JSON list of C-alpha atoms in Angstrom, two decimals:
[
{"chain": "N", "resi": 1, "resn": "UNK", "atom": "CA", "xyz": [32.57, -11.88, 36.64]},
{"chain": "N", "resi": 2, "resn": "UNK", "atom": "CA", "xyz": [28.65, -12.23, 38.40]},
{"chain": "N", "resi": 3, "resn": "UNK", "atom": "CA", "xyz": [27.21, -15.81, 36.80]},
{"chain": "N", "resi": 4, "resn": "UNK", "atom": "CA", "xyz": [23.78, -15.16, 35.72]},
{"chain": "N", "resi": 5, "resn": "UNK", "atom": "CA", "xyz": [22.22, -18.37, 36.71]},
{"chain": "N", "resi": 6, "resn": "UNK", "atom": "CA", "xyz": [19.41, -19.56, 33.90]},
{"chain": "N", "resi": 7, "resn": "UNK", "atom": "CA", "xyz": [17.04, -20.37, 36.97]},
{"chain": "N", "resi": 8, "resn": "UNK", "atom": "CA", "xyz": [17.19, -16.55, 37.77]},
{"chain": "N", "resi": 9, "resn": "UNK", "atom": "CA", "xyz": [16.62, -15.02, 34.57]},
{"chain": "N", "resi": 10, "resn": "UNK", "atom": "CA", "xyz": [13.04, -17.59, 34.25]},
{"chain": "N", "resi": 11, "resn": "UNK", "atom": "CA", "xyz": [12.12, -16.49, 37.92]},
{"chain": "N", "resi": 12, "resn": "UNK", "atom": "CA", "xyz": [12.39, -12.83, 36.83]},
{"chain": "N", "resi": 13, "resn": "UNK", "atom": "CA", "xyz": [10.43, -13.98, 32.82]},
{"chain": "N", "resi": 14, "resn": "UNK", "atom": "CA", "xyz": [7.87, -16.04, 35.21]},
{"chain": "N", "resi": 15, "resn": "UNK", "atom": "CA", "xyz": [7.38, -12.77, 37.85]},
{"chain": "N", "resi": 16, "resn": "UNK", "atom": "CA", "xyz": [6.85, -9.91, 35.21]},
{"chain": "N", "resi": 17, "resn": "UNK", "atom": "CA", "xyz": [4.59, -12.45, 32.72]},
{"chain": "N", "resi": 18, "resn": "UNK", "atom": "CA", "xyz": [2.70, -12.70, 35.67]},
{"chain": "N", "resi": 19, "resn": "UNK", "atom": "CA", "xyz": [2.07, -9.30, 36.16]},
{"chain": "N", "resi": 20, "resn": "UNK", "atom": "CA", "xyz": [1.50, -7.81, 32.88]},
{"chain": "N", "resi": 21, "resn": "UNK", "atom": "CA", "xyz": [-1.77, -10.99, 32.84]},
{"chain": "N", "resi": 22, "resn": "UNK", "atom": "CA", "xyz": [-3.15, -9.07, 35.08]},
{"chain": "N", "resi": 23, "resn": "UNK", "atom": "CA", "xyz": [-4.05, -6.48, 32.57]},
{"chain": "N", "resi": 24, "resn": "UNK", "atom": "CA", "xyz": [-6.88, -5.50, 29.74]},
{"chain": "N", "resi": 25, "resn": "UNK", "atom": "CA", "xyz": [-4.49, -4.31, 27.31]},
{"chain": "N", "resi": 26, "resn": "UNK", "atom": "CA", "xyz": [-1.39, -2.98, 26.84]},
{"chain": "N", "resi": 27, "resn": "UNK", "atom": "CA", "xyz": [-1.59, -0.11, 25.04]},
{"chain": "N", "resi": 28, "resn": "UNK", "atom": "CA", "xyz": [2.14, 0.28, 23.47]},
{"chain": "N", "resi": 29, "resn": "UNK", "atom": "CA", "xyz": [2.57, 3.97, 21.81]},
{"chain": "N", "resi": 30, "resn": "UNK", "atom": "CA", "xyz": [5.66, 3.65, 19.48]},
{"chain": "N", "resi": 31, "resn": "UNK", "atom": "CA", "xyz": [8.21, 6.29, 20.74]},
{"chain": "N", "resi": 32, "resn": "UNK", "atom": "CA", "xyz": [10.60, 6.10, 18.28]},
{"chain": "N", "resi": 33, "resn": "UNK", "atom": "CA", "xyz": [13.01, 8.62, 16.88]},
{"chain": "N", "resi": 34, "resn": "UNK", "atom": "CA", "xyz": [9.82, 9.52, 13.96]},
{"chain": "N", "resi": 35, "resn": "UNK", "atom": "CA", "xyz": [6.83, 8.99, 17.23]},
{"chain": "N", "resi": 36, "resn": "UNK", "atom": "CA", "xyz": [8.59, 11.21, 19.12]},
{"chain": "N", "resi": 37, "resn": "UNK", "atom": "CA", "xyz": [9.23, 14.40, 16.83]},
{"chain": "N", "resi": 38, "resn": "UNK", "atom": "CA", "xyz": [5.39, 14.31, 16.18]},
{"chain": "N", "resi": 39, "resn": "UNK", "atom": "CA", "xyz": [4.68, 14.97, 19.79]},
{"chain": "N", "resi": 40, "resn": "UNK", "atom": "CA", "xyz": [4.34, 11.08, 21.15]},
{"chain": "N", "resi": 41, "resn": "UNK", "atom": "CA", "xyz": [5.28, 11.12, 25.25]},
{"chain": "N", "resi": 42, "resn": "UNK", "atom": "CA", "xyz": [2.93, 14.24, 25.36]},
{"chain": "N", "resi": 43, "resn": "UNK", "atom": "CA", "xyz": [0.00, 11.80, 24.06]},
{"chain": "N", "resi": 44, "resn": "UNK", "atom": "CA", "xyz": [1.63, 9.10, 26.21]},
{"chain": "N", "resi": 45, "resn": "UNK", "atom": "CA", "xyz": [1.23, 11.46, 28.65]},
{"chain": "N", "resi": 46, "resn": "UNK", "atom": "CA", "xyz": [-2.23, 12.38, 28.08]},
{"chain": "N", "resi": 47, "resn": "UNK", "atom": "CA", "xyz": [-2.84, 8.58, 27.38]},
{"chain": "N", "resi": 48, "resn": "UNK", "atom": "CA", "xyz": [-2.00, 8.11, 31.43]},
{"chain": "N", "resi": 49, "resn": "UNK", "atom": "CA", "xyz": [-3.69, 10.86, 32.30]},
{"chain": "N", "resi": 50, "resn": "UNK", "atom": "CA", "xyz": [-7.21, 9.57, 30.37]},
{"chain": "N", "resi": 51, "resn": "UNK", "atom": "CA", "xyz": [-6.56, 6.10, 32.06]},
{"chain": "N", "resi": 52, "resn": "UNK", "atom": "CA", "xyz": [-6.20, 7.29, 36.04]},
{"chain": "N", "resi": 53, "resn": "UNK", "atom": "CA", "xyz": [-9.40, 9.65, 35.27]},
{"chain": "N", "resi": 54, "resn": "UNK", "atom": "CA", "xyz": [-11.09, 7.00, 34.96]},
{"chain": "N", "resi": 55, "resn": "UNK", "atom": "CA", "xyz": [-9.14, 4.94, 38.00]},
{"chain": "N", "resi": 56, "resn": "UNK", "atom": "CA", "xyz": [-8.40, 2.23, 35.00]},
{"chain": "N", "resi": 57, "resn": "UNK", "atom": "CA", "xyz": [-4.31, 2.20, 35.23]},
{"chain": "N", "resi": 58, "resn": "UNK", "atom": "CA", "xyz": [-4.47, -0.64, 37.10]},
{"chain": "N", "resi": 59, "resn": "UNK", "atom": "CA", "xyz": [-6.34, -2.61, 34.01]},
{"chain": "N", "resi": 60, "resn": "UNK", "atom": "CA", "xyz": [-4.55, -0.86, 30.78]},
{"chain": "N", "resi": 61, "resn": "UNK", "atom": "CA", "xyz": [-0.56, -0.36, 30.88]},
{"chain": "N", "resi": 62, "resn": "UNK", "atom": "CA", "xyz": [0.48, 2.48, 28.85]},
{"chain": "N", "resi": 63, "resn": "UNK", "atom": "CA", "xyz": [4.10, 1.73, 27.68]},
{"chain": "N", "resi": 64, "resn": "UNK", "atom": "CA", "xyz": [6.60, 3.65, 25.17]},
{"chain": "N", "resi": 65, "resn": "UNK", "atom": "CA", "xyz": [8.08, 1.28, 22.75]},
{"chain": "N", "resi": 66, "resn": "UNK", "atom": "CA", "xyz": [10.50, 1.25, 20.39]},
{"chain": "N", "resi": 67, "resn": "UNK", "atom": "CA", "xyz": [10.41, 2.16, 16.42]},
{"chain": "N", "resi": 68, "resn": "UNK", "atom": "CA", "xyz": [7.02, 0.31, 15.12]},
{"chain": "N", "resi": 69, "resn": "UNK", "atom": "CA", "xyz": [8.77, 1.46, 11.67]},
{"chain": "N", "resi": 70, "resn": "UNK", "atom": "CA", "xyz": [5.55, 3.69, 11.10]},
{"chain": "N", "resi": 71, "resn": "UNK", "atom": "CA", "xyz": [7.27, 7.41, 11.22]},
{"chain": "N", "resi": 72, "resn": "UNK", "atom": "CA", "xyz": [5.57, 8.49, 8.44]},
{"chain": "N", "resi": 73, "resn": "UNK", "atom": "CA", "xyz": [2.15, 6.83, 9.72]},
{"chain": "N", "resi": 74, "resn": "UNK", "atom": "CA", "xyz": [3.71, 9.10, 13.79]},
{"chain": "N", "resi": 75, "resn": "UNK", "atom": "CA", "xyz": [2.70, 9.06, 16.27]},
{"chain": "N", "resi": 76, "resn": "UNK", "atom": "CA", "xyz": [1.35, 5.42, 16.28]},
{"chain": "N", "resi": 77, "resn": "UNK", "atom": "CA", "xyz": [0.08, 2.45, 18.72]},
{"chain": "N", "resi": 78, "resn": "UNK", "atom": "CA", "xyz": [-0.76, -0.70, 18.95]},
{"chain": "N", "resi": 79, "resn": "UNK", "atom": "CA", "xyz": [-3.35, -2.33, 21.36]},
{"chain": "N", "resi": 80, "resn": "UNK", "atom": "CA", "xyz": [-2.29, -5.53, 22.65]},
{"chain": "N", "resi": 81, "resn": "UNK", "atom": "CA", "xyz": [-2.80, -8.48, 22.52]},
{"chain": "N", "resi": 82, "resn": "UNK", "atom": "CA", "xyz": [-6.13, -7.87, 19.85]},
{"chain": "N", "resi": 83, "resn": "UNK", "atom": "CA", "xyz": [-3.21, -6.38, 18.19]},
{"chain": "N", "resi": 84, "resn": "UNK", "atom": "CA", "xyz": [-5.19, -2.99, 16.73]},
{"chain": "N", "resi": 85, "resn": "UNK", "atom": "CA", "xyz": [-3.07, -0.48, 14.84]},
{"chain": "N", "resi": 86, "resn": "UNK", "atom": "CA", "xyz": [-3.31, 3.52, 15.32]},
{"chain": "N", "resi": 87, "resn": "UNK", "atom": "CA", "xyz": [-1.54, 5.93, 13.70]},
{"chain": "N", "resi": 88, "resn": "UNK", "atom": "CA", "xyz": [-1.05, 9.48, 13.45]},
{"chain": "N", "resi": 89, "resn": "UNK", "atom": "CA", "xyz": [-3.01, 10.30, 17.51]},
{"chain": "N", "resi": 90, "resn": "UNK", "atom": "CA", "xyz": [-3.02, 13.02, 18.14]},
{"chain": "N", "resi": 91, "resn": "UNK", "atom": "CA", "xyz": [-3.63, 13.62, 22.45]},
{"chain": "N", "resi": 92, "resn": "UNK", "atom": "CA", "xyz": [-6.27, 15.06, 21.68]},
{"chain": "N", "resi": 93, "resn": "UNK", "atom": "CA", "xyz": [-7.70, 11.26, 20.53]},
{"chain": "N", "resi": 94, "resn": "UNK", "atom": "CA", "xyz": [-6.20, 9.87, 23.71]},
{"chain": "N", "resi": 95, "resn": "UNK", "atom": "CA", "xyz": [-10.02, 9.94, 25.53]},
{"chain": "N", "resi": 96, "resn": "UNK", "atom": "CA", "xyz": [-12.14, 8.38, 22.39]},
{"chain": "N", "resi": 97, "resn": "UNK", "atom": "CA", "xyz": [-9.97, 5.59, 21.65]},
{"chain": "N", "resi": 98, "resn": "UNK", "atom": "CA", "xyz": [-10.45, 4.81, 25.59]},
{"chain": "N", "resi": 99, "resn": "UNK", "atom": "CA", "xyz": [-13.91, 5.66, 26.15]},
{"chain": "N", "resi": 100, "resn": "UNK", "atom": "CA", "xyz": [-14.72, 3.98, 22.70]},
{"chain": "N", "resi": 101, "resn": "UNK", "atom": "CA", "xyz": [-12.49, 1.29, 22.49]},
{"chain": "N", "resi": 102, "resn": "UNK", "atom": "CA", "xyz": [-11.04, -0.18, 25.44]},
{"chain": "N", "resi": 103, "resn": "UNK", "atom": "CA", "xyz": [-14.28, 1.14, 27.90]},
{"chain": "N", "resi": 104, "resn": "UNK", "atom": "CA", "xyz": [-16.59, 0.52, 24.73]},
{"chain": "N", "resi": 105, "resn": "UNK", "atom": "CA", "xyz": [-14.70, -2.43, 23.31]},
{"chain": "N", "resi": 106, "resn": "UNK", "atom": "CA", "xyz": [-14.76, -1.08, 19.84]},
{"chain": "N", "resi": 107, "resn": "UNK", "atom": "CA", "xyz": [-11.86, -0.14, 17.91]},
{"chain": "N", "resi": 108, "resn": "UNK", "atom": "CA", "xyz": [-11.61, 2.98, 16.18]},
{"chain": "N", "resi": 109, "resn": "UNK", "atom": "CA", "xyz": [-11.92, 2.87, 12.77]},
{"chain": "N", "resi": 110, "resn": "UNK", "atom": "CA", "xyz": [-11.16, 6.55, 12.36]},
{"chain": "N", "resi": 111, "resn": "UNK", "atom": "CA", "xyz": [-7.68, 6.14, 13.14]},
{"chain": "N", "resi": 112, "resn": "UNK", "atom": "CA", "xyz": [-6.92, 3.30, 11.75]},
{"chain": "N", "resi": 113, "resn": "UNK", "atom": "CA", "xyz": [-4.80, 2.39, 8.11]},
{"chain": "N", "resi": 114, "resn": "UNK", "atom": "CA", "xyz": [-6.71, 2.48, 5.67]},
{"chain": "N", "resi": 115, "resn": "UNK", "atom": "CA", "xyz": [-6.30, 0.57, 3.03]},
{"chain": "N", "resi": 116, "resn": "UNK", "atom": "CA", "xyz": [-5.81, 2.68, -0.14]},
{"chain": "N", "resi": 117, "resn": "UNK", "atom": "CA", "xyz": [-7.76, 0.60, -3.01]},
{"chain": "N", "resi": 118, "resn": "UNK", "atom": "CA", "xyz": [-10.96, 0.61, -1.36]},
{"chain": "N", "resi": 119, "resn": "UNK", "atom": "CA", "xyz": [-10.78, 3.18, 1.56]},
{"chain": "N", "resi": 120, "resn": "UNK", "atom": "CA", "xyz": [-11.43, -0.12, 4.21]},
{"chain": "N", "resi": 121, "resn": "UNK", "atom": "CA", "xyz": [-10.12, 0.88, 7.32]},
{"chain": "N", "resi": 122, "resn": "UNK", "atom": "CA", "xyz": [-7.31, -2.33, 8.42]},
{"chain": "N", "resi": 123, "resn": "UNK", "atom": "CA", "xyz": [-7.12, -3.00, 12.27]},
{"chain": "N", "resi": 124, "resn": "UNK", "atom": "CA", "xyz": [-3.68, -4.72, 12.51]},
{"chain": "N", "resi": 125, "resn": "UNK", "atom": "CA", "xyz": [-0.63, -3.37, 11.50]},
{"chain": "N", "resi": 126, "resn": "UNK", "atom": "CA", "xyz": [0.54, -7.36, 10.28]},
{"chain": "N", "resi": 127, "resn": "UNK", "atom": "CA", "xyz": [-2.38, -6.68, 7.67]},
{"chain": "N", "resi": 128, "resn": "UNK", "atom": "CA", "xyz": [-1.38, -3.08, 6.19]},
{"chain": "N", "resi": 129, "resn": "UNK", "atom": "CA", "xyz": [0.57, -3.56, 3.20]},
{"chain": "N", "resi": 130, "resn": "UNK", "atom": "CA", "xyz": [3.70, -1.99, 4.44]},
{"chain": "N", "resi": 131, "resn": "UNK", "atom": "CA", "xyz": [3.74, -4.73, 6.42]},
{"chain": "N", "resi": 132, "resn": "UNK", "atom": "CA", "xyz": [2.08, -7.58, 4.77]},
{"chain": "N", "resi": 133, "resn": "UNK", "atom": "CA", "xyz": [5.90, -9.48, 3.95]},
{"chain": "N", "resi": 134, "resn": "UNK", "atom": "CA", "xyz": [7.73, -8.62, 7.31]},
{"chain": "N", "resi": 135, "resn": "UNK", "atom": "CA", "xyz": [7.88, -9.95, 10.66]},
{"chain": "N", "resi": 136, "resn": "UNK", "atom": "CA", "xyz": [8.90, -7.20, 13.65]},
{"chain": "N", "resi": 137, "resn": "UNK", "atom": "CA", "xyz": [11.16, -8.98, 15.91]}
]
């Protein structure tokens, strides 16, 4: 049995943290079962193509994640570190997200969750009533 030294794990963690720190943002597309059934893999591929076509793949990292827990609104994506939450995305929406949010700096309200009573957009996942009393681990 091979023993793993805690210092080795810390070195790996530091190396990965340094690599990720080079990105302006991480685009975290849910690839859980519900979102996959709503074509999340096509969405992720289109997002990566859109980034590459604009030569932005070194600025923004697009990755698939596990389930975000809001399957009925999928595919969903969270833009970190700001925590901007998009829902009900289609691959056709990726050009607009890249242009308006990533390049232009203005999150796209049309793709955000909207509060049922006020109709106002809710930019962050933790502020969506469904998630507000949950702690994601």
